[in-house]
Each structure stands twice: as structure tokens, then as C-alpha cells.
PDB file of C-alpha atoms in Angstrom:
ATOM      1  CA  UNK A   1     192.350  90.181  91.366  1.00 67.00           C
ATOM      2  CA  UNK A   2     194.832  87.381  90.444  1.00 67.00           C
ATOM      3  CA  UNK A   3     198.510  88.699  89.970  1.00 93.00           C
ATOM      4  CA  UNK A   4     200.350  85.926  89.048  1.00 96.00           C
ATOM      5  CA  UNK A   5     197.696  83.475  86.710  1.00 97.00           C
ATOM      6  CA  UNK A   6     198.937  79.986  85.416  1.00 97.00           C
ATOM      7  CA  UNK A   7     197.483  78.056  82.878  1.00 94.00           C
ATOM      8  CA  UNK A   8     196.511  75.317  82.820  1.00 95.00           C
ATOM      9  CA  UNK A   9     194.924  74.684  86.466  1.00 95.00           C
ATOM     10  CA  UNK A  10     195.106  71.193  85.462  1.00 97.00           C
ATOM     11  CA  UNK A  11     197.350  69.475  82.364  1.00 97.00           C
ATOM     12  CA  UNK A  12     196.899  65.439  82.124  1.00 97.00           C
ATOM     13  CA  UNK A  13     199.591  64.951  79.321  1.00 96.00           C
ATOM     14  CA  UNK A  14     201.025  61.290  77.718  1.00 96.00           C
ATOM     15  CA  UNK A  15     204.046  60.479  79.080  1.00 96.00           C
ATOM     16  CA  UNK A  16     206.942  61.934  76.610  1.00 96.00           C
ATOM     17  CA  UNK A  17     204.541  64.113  74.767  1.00 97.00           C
ATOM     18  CA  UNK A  18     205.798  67.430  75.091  1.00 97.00           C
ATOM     19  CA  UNK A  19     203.724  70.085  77.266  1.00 97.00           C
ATOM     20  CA  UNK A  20     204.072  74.043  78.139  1.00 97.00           C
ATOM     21  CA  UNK A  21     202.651  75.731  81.270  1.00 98.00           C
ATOM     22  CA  UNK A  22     202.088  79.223  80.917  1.00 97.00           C
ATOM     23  CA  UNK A  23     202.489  82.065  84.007  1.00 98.00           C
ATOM     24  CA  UNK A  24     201.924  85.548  83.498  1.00 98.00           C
ATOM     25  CA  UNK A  25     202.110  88.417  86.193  1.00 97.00           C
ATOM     26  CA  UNK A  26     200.371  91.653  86.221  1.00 95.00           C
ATOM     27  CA  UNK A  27     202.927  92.827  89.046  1.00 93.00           C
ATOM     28  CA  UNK A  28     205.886  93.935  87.129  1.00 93.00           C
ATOM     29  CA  UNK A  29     208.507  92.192  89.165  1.00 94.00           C
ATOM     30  CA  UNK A  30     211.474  91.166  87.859  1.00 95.00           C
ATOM     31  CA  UNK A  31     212.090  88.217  88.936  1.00 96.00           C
ATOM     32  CA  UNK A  32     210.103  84.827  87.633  1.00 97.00           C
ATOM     33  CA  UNK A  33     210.224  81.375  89.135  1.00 98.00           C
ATOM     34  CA  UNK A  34     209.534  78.230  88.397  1.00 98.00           C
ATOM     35  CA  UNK A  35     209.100  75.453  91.216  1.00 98.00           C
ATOM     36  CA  UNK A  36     207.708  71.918  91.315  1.00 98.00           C
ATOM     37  CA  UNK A  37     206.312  70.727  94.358  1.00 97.00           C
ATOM     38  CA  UNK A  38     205.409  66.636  94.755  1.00 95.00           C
ATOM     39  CA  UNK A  39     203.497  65.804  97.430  1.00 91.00           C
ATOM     40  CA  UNK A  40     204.688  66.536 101.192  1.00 88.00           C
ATOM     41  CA  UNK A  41     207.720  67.631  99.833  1.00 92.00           C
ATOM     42  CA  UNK A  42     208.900  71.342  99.498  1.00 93.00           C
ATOM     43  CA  UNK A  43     208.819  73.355  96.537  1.00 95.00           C
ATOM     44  CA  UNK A  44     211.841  72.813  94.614  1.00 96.00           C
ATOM     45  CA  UNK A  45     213.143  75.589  92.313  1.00 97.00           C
ATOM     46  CA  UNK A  46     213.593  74.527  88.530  1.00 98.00           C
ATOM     47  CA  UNK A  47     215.443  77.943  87.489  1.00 96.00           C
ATOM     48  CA  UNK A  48     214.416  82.019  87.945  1.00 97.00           C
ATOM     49  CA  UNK A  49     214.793  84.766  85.485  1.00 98.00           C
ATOM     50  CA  UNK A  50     216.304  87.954  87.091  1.00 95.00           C
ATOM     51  CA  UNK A  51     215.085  90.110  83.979  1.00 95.00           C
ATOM     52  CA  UNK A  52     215.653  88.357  81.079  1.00 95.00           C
ATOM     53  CA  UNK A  53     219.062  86.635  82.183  1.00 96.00           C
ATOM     54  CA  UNK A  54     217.893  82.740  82.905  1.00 97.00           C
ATOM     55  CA  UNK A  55     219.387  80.640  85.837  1.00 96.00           C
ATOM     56  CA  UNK A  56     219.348  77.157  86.163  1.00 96.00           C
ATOM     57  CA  UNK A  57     219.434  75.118  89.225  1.00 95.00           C
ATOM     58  CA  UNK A  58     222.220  72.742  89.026  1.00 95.00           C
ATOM     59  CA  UNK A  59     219.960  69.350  89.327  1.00 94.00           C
ATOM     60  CA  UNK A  60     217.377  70.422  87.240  1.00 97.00           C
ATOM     61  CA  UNK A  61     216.853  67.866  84.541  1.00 96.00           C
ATOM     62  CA  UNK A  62     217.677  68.906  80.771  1.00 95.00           C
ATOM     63  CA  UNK A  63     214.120  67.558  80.205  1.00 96.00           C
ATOM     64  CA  UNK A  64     212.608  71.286  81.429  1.00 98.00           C
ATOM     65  CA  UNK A  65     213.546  74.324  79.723  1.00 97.00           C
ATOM     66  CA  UNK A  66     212.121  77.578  80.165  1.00 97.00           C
ATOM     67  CA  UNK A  67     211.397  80.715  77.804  1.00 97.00           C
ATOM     68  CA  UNK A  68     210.606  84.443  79.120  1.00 98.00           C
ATOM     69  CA  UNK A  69     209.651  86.750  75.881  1.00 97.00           C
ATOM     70  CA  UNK A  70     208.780  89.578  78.140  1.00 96.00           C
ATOM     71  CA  UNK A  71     208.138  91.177  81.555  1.00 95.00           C
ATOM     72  CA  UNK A  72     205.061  89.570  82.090  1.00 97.00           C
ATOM     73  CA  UNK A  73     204.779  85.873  80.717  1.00 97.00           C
ATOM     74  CA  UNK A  74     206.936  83.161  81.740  1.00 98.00           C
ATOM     75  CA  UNK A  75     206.716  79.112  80.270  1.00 98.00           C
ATOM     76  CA  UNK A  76     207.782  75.857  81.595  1.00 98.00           C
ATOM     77  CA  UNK A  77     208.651  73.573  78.774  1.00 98.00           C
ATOM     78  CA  UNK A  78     208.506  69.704  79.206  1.00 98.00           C
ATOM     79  CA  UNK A  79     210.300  68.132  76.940  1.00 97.00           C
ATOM     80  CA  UNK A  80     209.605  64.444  77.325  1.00 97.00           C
ATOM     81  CA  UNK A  81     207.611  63.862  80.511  1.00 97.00           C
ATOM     82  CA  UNK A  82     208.339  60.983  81.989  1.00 97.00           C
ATOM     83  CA  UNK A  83     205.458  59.548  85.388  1.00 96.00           C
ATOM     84  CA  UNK A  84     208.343  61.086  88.073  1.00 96.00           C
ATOM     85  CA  UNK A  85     207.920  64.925  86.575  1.00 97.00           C
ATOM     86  CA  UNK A  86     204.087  64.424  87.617  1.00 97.00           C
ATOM     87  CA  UNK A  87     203.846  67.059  90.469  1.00 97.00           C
ATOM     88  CA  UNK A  88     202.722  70.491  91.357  1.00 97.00           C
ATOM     89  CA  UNK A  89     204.298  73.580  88.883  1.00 98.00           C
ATOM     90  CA  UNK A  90     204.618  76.571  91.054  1.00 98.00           C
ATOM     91  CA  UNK A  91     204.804  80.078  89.419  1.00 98.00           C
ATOM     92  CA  UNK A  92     206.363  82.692  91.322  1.00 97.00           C
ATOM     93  CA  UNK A  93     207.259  86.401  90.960  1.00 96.00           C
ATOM     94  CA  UNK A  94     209.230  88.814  92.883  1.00 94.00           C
ATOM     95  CA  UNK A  95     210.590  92.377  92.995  1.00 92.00           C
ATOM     96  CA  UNK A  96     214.748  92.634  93.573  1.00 88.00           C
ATOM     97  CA  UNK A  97     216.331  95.782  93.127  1.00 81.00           C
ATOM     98  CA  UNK A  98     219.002  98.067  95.136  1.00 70.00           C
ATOM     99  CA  UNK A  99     217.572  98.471  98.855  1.00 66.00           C
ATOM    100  CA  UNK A 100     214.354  96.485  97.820  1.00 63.00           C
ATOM    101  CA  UNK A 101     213.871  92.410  98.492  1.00 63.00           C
ATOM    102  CA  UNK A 102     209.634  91.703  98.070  1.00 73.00           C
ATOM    103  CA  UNK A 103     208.846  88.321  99.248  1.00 88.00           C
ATOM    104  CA  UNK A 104     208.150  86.481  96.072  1.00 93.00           C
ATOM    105  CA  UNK A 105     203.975  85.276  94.612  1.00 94.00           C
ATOM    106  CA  UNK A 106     202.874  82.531  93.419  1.00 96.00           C
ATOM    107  CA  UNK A 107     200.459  81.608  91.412  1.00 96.00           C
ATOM    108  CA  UNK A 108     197.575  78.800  91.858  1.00 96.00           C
ATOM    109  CA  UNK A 109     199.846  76.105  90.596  1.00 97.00           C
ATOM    110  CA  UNK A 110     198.811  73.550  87.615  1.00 97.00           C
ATOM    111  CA  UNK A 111     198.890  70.190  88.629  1.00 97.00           C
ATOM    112  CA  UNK A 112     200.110  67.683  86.158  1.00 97.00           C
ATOM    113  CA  UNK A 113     199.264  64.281  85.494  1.00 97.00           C
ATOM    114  CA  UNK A 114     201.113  62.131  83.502  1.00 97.00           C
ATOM    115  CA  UNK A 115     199.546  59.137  81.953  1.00 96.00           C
TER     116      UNK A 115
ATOM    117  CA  UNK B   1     222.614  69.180 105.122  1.00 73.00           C
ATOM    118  CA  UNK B   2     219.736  70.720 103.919  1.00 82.00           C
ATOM    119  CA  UNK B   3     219.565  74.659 103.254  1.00 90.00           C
ATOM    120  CA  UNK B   4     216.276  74.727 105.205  1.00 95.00           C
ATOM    121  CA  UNK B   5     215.058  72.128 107.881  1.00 95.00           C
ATOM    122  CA  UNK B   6     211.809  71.870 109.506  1.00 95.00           C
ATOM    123  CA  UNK B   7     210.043  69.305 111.828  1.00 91.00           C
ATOM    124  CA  UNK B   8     206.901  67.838 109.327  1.00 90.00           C
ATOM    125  CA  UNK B   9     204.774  67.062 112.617  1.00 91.00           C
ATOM    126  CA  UNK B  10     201.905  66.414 112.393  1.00 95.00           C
ATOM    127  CA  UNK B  11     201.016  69.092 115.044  1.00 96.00           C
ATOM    128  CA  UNK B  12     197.653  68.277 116.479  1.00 97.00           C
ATOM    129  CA  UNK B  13     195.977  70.613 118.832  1.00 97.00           C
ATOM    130  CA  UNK B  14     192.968  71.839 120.115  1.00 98.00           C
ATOM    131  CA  UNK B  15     190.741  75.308 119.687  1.00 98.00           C
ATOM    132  CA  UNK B  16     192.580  77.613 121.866  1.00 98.00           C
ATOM    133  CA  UNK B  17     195.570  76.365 122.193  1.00 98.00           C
ATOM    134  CA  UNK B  18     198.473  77.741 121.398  1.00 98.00           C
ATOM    135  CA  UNK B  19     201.648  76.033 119.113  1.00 97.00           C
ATOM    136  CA  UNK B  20     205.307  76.687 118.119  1.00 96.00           C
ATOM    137  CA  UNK B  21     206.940  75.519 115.090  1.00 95.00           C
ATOM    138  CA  UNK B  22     210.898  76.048 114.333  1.00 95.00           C
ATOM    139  CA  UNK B  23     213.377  75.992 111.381  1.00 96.00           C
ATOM    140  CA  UNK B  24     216.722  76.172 111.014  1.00 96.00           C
ATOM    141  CA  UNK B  25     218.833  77.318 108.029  1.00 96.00           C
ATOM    142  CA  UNK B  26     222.379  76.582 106.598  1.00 94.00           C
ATOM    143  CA  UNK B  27     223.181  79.739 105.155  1.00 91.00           C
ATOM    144  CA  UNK B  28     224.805  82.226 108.137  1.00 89.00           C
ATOM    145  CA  UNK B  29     224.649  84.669 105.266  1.00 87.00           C
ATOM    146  CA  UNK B  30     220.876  84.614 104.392  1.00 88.00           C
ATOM    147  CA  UNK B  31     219.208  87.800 104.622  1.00 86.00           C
ATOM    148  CA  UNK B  32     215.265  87.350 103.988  1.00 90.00           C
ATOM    149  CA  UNK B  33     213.029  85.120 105.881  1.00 94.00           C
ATOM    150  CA  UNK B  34     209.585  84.544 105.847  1.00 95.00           C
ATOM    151  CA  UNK B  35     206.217  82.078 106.824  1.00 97.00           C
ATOM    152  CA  UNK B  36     204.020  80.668 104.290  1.00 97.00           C
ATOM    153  CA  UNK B  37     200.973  78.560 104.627  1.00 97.00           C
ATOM    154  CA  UNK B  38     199.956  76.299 102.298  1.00 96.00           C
ATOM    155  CA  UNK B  39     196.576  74.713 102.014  1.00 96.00           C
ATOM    156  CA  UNK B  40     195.893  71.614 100.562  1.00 93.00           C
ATOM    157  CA  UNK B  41     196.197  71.469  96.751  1.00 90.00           C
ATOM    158  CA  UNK B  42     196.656  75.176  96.911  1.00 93.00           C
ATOM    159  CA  UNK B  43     199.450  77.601  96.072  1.00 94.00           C
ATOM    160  CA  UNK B  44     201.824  79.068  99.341  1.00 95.00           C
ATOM    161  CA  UNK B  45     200.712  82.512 100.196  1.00 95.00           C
ATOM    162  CA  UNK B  46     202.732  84.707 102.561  1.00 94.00           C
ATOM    163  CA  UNK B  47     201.921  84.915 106.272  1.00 96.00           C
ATOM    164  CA  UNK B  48     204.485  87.323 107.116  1.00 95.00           C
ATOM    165  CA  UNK B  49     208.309  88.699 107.030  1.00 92.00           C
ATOM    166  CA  UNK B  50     210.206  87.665 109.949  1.00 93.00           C
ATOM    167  CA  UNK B  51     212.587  90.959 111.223  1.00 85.00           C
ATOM    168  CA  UNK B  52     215.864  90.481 113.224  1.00 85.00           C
ATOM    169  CA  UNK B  53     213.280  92.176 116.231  1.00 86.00           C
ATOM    170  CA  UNK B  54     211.089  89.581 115.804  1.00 87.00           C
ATOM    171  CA  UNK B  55     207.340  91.176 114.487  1.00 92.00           C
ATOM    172  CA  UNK B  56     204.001  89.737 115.405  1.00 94.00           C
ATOM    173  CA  UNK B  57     200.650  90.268 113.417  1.00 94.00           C
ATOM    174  CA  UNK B  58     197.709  89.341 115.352  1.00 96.00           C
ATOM    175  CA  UNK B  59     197.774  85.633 117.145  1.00 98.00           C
ATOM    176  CA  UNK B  60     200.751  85.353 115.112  1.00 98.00           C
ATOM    177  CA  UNK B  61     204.099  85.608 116.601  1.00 97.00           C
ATOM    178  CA  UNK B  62     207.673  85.342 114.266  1.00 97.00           C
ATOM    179  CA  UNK B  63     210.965  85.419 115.763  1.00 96.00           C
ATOM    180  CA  UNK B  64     214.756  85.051 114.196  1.00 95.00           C
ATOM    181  CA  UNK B  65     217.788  84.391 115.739  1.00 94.00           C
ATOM    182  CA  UNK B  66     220.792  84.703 113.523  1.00 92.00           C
ATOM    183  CA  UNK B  67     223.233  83.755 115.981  1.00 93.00           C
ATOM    184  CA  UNK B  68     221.265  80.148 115.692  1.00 93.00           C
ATOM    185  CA  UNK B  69     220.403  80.008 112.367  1.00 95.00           C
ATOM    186  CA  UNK B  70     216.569  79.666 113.750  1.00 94.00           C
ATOM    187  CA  UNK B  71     213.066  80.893 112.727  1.00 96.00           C
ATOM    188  CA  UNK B  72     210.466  80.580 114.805  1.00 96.00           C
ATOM    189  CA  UNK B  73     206.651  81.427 114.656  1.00 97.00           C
ATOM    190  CA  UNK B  74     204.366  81.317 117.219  1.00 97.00           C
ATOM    191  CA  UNK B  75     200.240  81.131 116.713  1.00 98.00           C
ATOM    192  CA  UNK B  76     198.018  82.040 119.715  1.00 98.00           C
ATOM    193  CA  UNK B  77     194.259  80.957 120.241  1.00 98.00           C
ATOM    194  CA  UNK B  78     194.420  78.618 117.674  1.00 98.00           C
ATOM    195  CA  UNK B  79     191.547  78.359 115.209  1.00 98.00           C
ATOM    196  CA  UNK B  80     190.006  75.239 113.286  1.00 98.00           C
ATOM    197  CA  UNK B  81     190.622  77.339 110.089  1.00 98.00           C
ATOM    198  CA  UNK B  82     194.719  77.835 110.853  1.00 98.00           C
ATOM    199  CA  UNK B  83     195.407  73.682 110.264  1.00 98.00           C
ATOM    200  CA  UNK B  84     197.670  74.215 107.421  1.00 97.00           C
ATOM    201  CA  UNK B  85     201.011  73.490 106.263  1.00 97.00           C
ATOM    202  CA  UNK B  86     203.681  76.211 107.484  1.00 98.00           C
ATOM    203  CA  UNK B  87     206.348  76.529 105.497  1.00 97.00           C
ATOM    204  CA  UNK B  88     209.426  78.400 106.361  1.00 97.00           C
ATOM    205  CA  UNK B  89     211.660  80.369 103.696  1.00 96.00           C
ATOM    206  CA  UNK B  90     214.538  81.720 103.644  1.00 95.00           C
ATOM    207  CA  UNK B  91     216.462  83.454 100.654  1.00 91.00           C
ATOM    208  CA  UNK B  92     219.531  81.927  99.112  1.00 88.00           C
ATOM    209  CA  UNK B  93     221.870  84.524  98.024  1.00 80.00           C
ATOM    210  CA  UNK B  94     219.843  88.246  98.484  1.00 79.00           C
ATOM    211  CA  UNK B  95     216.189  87.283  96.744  1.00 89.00           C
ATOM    212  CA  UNK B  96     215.777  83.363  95.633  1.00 92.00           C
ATOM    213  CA  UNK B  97     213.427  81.284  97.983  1.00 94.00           C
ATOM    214  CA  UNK B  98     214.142  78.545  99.204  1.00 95.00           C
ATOM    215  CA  UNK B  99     211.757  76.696 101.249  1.00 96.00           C
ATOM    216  CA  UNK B 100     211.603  74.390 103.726  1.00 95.00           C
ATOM    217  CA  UNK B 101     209.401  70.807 103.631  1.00 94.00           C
ATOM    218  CA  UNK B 102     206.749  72.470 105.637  1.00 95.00           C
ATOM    219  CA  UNK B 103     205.006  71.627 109.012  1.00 96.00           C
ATOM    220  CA  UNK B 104     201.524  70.443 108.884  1.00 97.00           C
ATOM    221  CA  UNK B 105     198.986  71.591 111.595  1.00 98.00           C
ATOM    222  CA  UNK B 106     195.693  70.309 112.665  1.00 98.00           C
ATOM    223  CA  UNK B 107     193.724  72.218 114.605  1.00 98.00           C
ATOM    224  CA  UNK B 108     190.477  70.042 116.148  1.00 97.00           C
ATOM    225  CA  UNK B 109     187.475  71.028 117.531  1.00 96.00           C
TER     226      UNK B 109
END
């Protein structure tokens, strides 16, 4: 059974047409990532929520923002995609706590195309 | 420098043999480490936690050495269904991933 489910597998969106991708986690971890991953490159974090409390990586563009309204779902907005934010959006989720450090679970990804 | 370095390869082997990769982080405070694999167009999943004793699971082999700053795993026998991308990870801070660029393997008949 799938714990951590993104949605869209697959977005094709205009370029600056604004898009959300949607993650949800039936694991009830605390912790929610969001990574984008171009080709051959490493998954590069975008910004985590350690419960509700948001943290932004310092080079992440003001073009992504992100909203959490609960435990379980998690969005990636795109403000105004431009051809470079085409890539590979990574979901993740983890469990942090006193004495506790889960590795974190990702999702299937959605791959977006901008045209 | 970057917080986690690995070589890309390609690795190319043959059935059977058996093939190292290495990383090396910045951070002499990081705590977590782990493996990942990573398919092609598919999400990382976890391979395993790698323990200051070093742990092994199977044909699978993963050492640390903090006084380094280097993670190593080690696969045994190798199988035309292990070519993959290994990724290594280690935590920034106590719990946030951070990942390396991943070493590709290809394992040939």
C-alpha cells in the first residue's frame, strides 16, 4: 500500500501558468519535504515542514511556495513556471522526535513538463 | 564544497562481481546516514541505515567512518537487477536529508 501518494504522476503545464502538486501521507510523520530532482543531479530540498512550522531553503526561488493544512497533505505551489523549474518533484515524509530519527519516504514523484 | 560528494561512475561490472562505492560528507556533526537506490524515472527508496559498526543486509555491505567523514557500501555477487543509481544521504542538522548526486551502476550479463 502506497504511504506517501503524489498527484499528479505527470503535470505538462504552460510556462507561467500557475500549478499545485499535491502529497499526502498515510504515515503520520511529522516531517514533510519537498525536493526537485533534474536529471543526473541529486534531489535538492525546496523547504520541510517540522509540524506545521515551514522552513525554507535559502536558494529556493520565491517562485515555489508551499502550504500544509494538516498532518497528512502537503502542496507545492508554482507560481510562474518558467522551462528551468521542469524537473522531478519529490515528496518526502519522516518521523523526528526525542530519541527517534526514521529515515525519511518518498513518494513516486510527478514529473513536470513545462511547455 | 559540497555537503555530500560522490563519484557518478558509471560503474560497469559483470554478474558476480563484486563493487564498492564511497561518499564523503562535510558536516563532522551529522548524525544519520543512509543508501538509497534510485531507478530510472522512479522515486529513491531506502536500502539501508548505515551504523557507526558498520551493518550488512544480505550481499549488501555499509560501513561509516566518522573520523573520515566517509560512507561506504559494499554489494557482493552482483545481480543484473542491482544496476541502479546509489545515492548516499546524510542528515543535515538531526533529521533533514541531504543527498548526494548518486552513483550509477550497471550490472551486465
Amino acid at each position: 500500500d502506497a504511504m506517501v501518494i503524489q498527484n499528479p504522476r505527470y503535470q505538462v503545464t504552460q510556462f507561467g501558468k500557475p500549478v499545485t502538486l499535491s502529497c499526502s501521507q498515510t504515515l503520520n510523520h511529522n516531517v514533510m519535504y519537498w525536493y526537485q530532482q533534474k536529471s543526473s543531479q541529486a534531489p535538492k530540498l525546496l523547504f520541510h515542514y517540522y509540524d506545521k512550522d515551514f522552513n525554507n531553503e535559502a536558494d529556493t526561488p520565491d517562485n515555489f511556495q508551499s502550504r500544509r493544512p494538516n498532518t497528512s497533505f502537503c502542496f507545492l505551489d508554482i507560481r510562474s513556471p518558467g522551462l528551468g523549474d521542469a524537473a522531478m518533484y519529490l515528496c518526502a515524509t519522516s518521523r523526528v522526535g526525542l530519541g527517534m530519527n526514521t529515515e525519511a519516504f518518498f513518494g513516486q514523484g510527478t514529473r513536470l513538463t513545462v511547455v | 564544497r559540497k555537503e555530500v560528494e560522490q563519484d557518478p561512475g558509471p560503474f560497469n561490472v559483470p554478474e558476480g562481481a563484486t563493487v564498492a562505492f564511497n561518499c564523503t560528507y562535510s558536516n563532522s556533526a551529522s548524525q544519520s546516514f543512509f543508501w538509497y537506490r534510485q531507478d530510472c524515472r522512479k522515486e529513491p527508496k531506502l536500502l539501508m541505515s548505515v551504523y557507526s559498526s558498520g551493518n550488512e543486509d544480505g550481499r549488501f555491505t555499509a560501513q561509516l567512518n566518522r573520523a573520515s567523514q566517509y560512507i561506504s557500501l559494499l554489494i557482493r555477487d552482483s545481480k543484473l537487477s542491482d544496476s541502479a543509481t546509489y545515492l548516499c544521504v546524510v542528515n543535515r542538522g538531526s533529521y533533514i536529508p541531504t543527498f548526494g548526486r548518486g552513483t550509477s551502476l550497471i550490472v551486465h550479463p
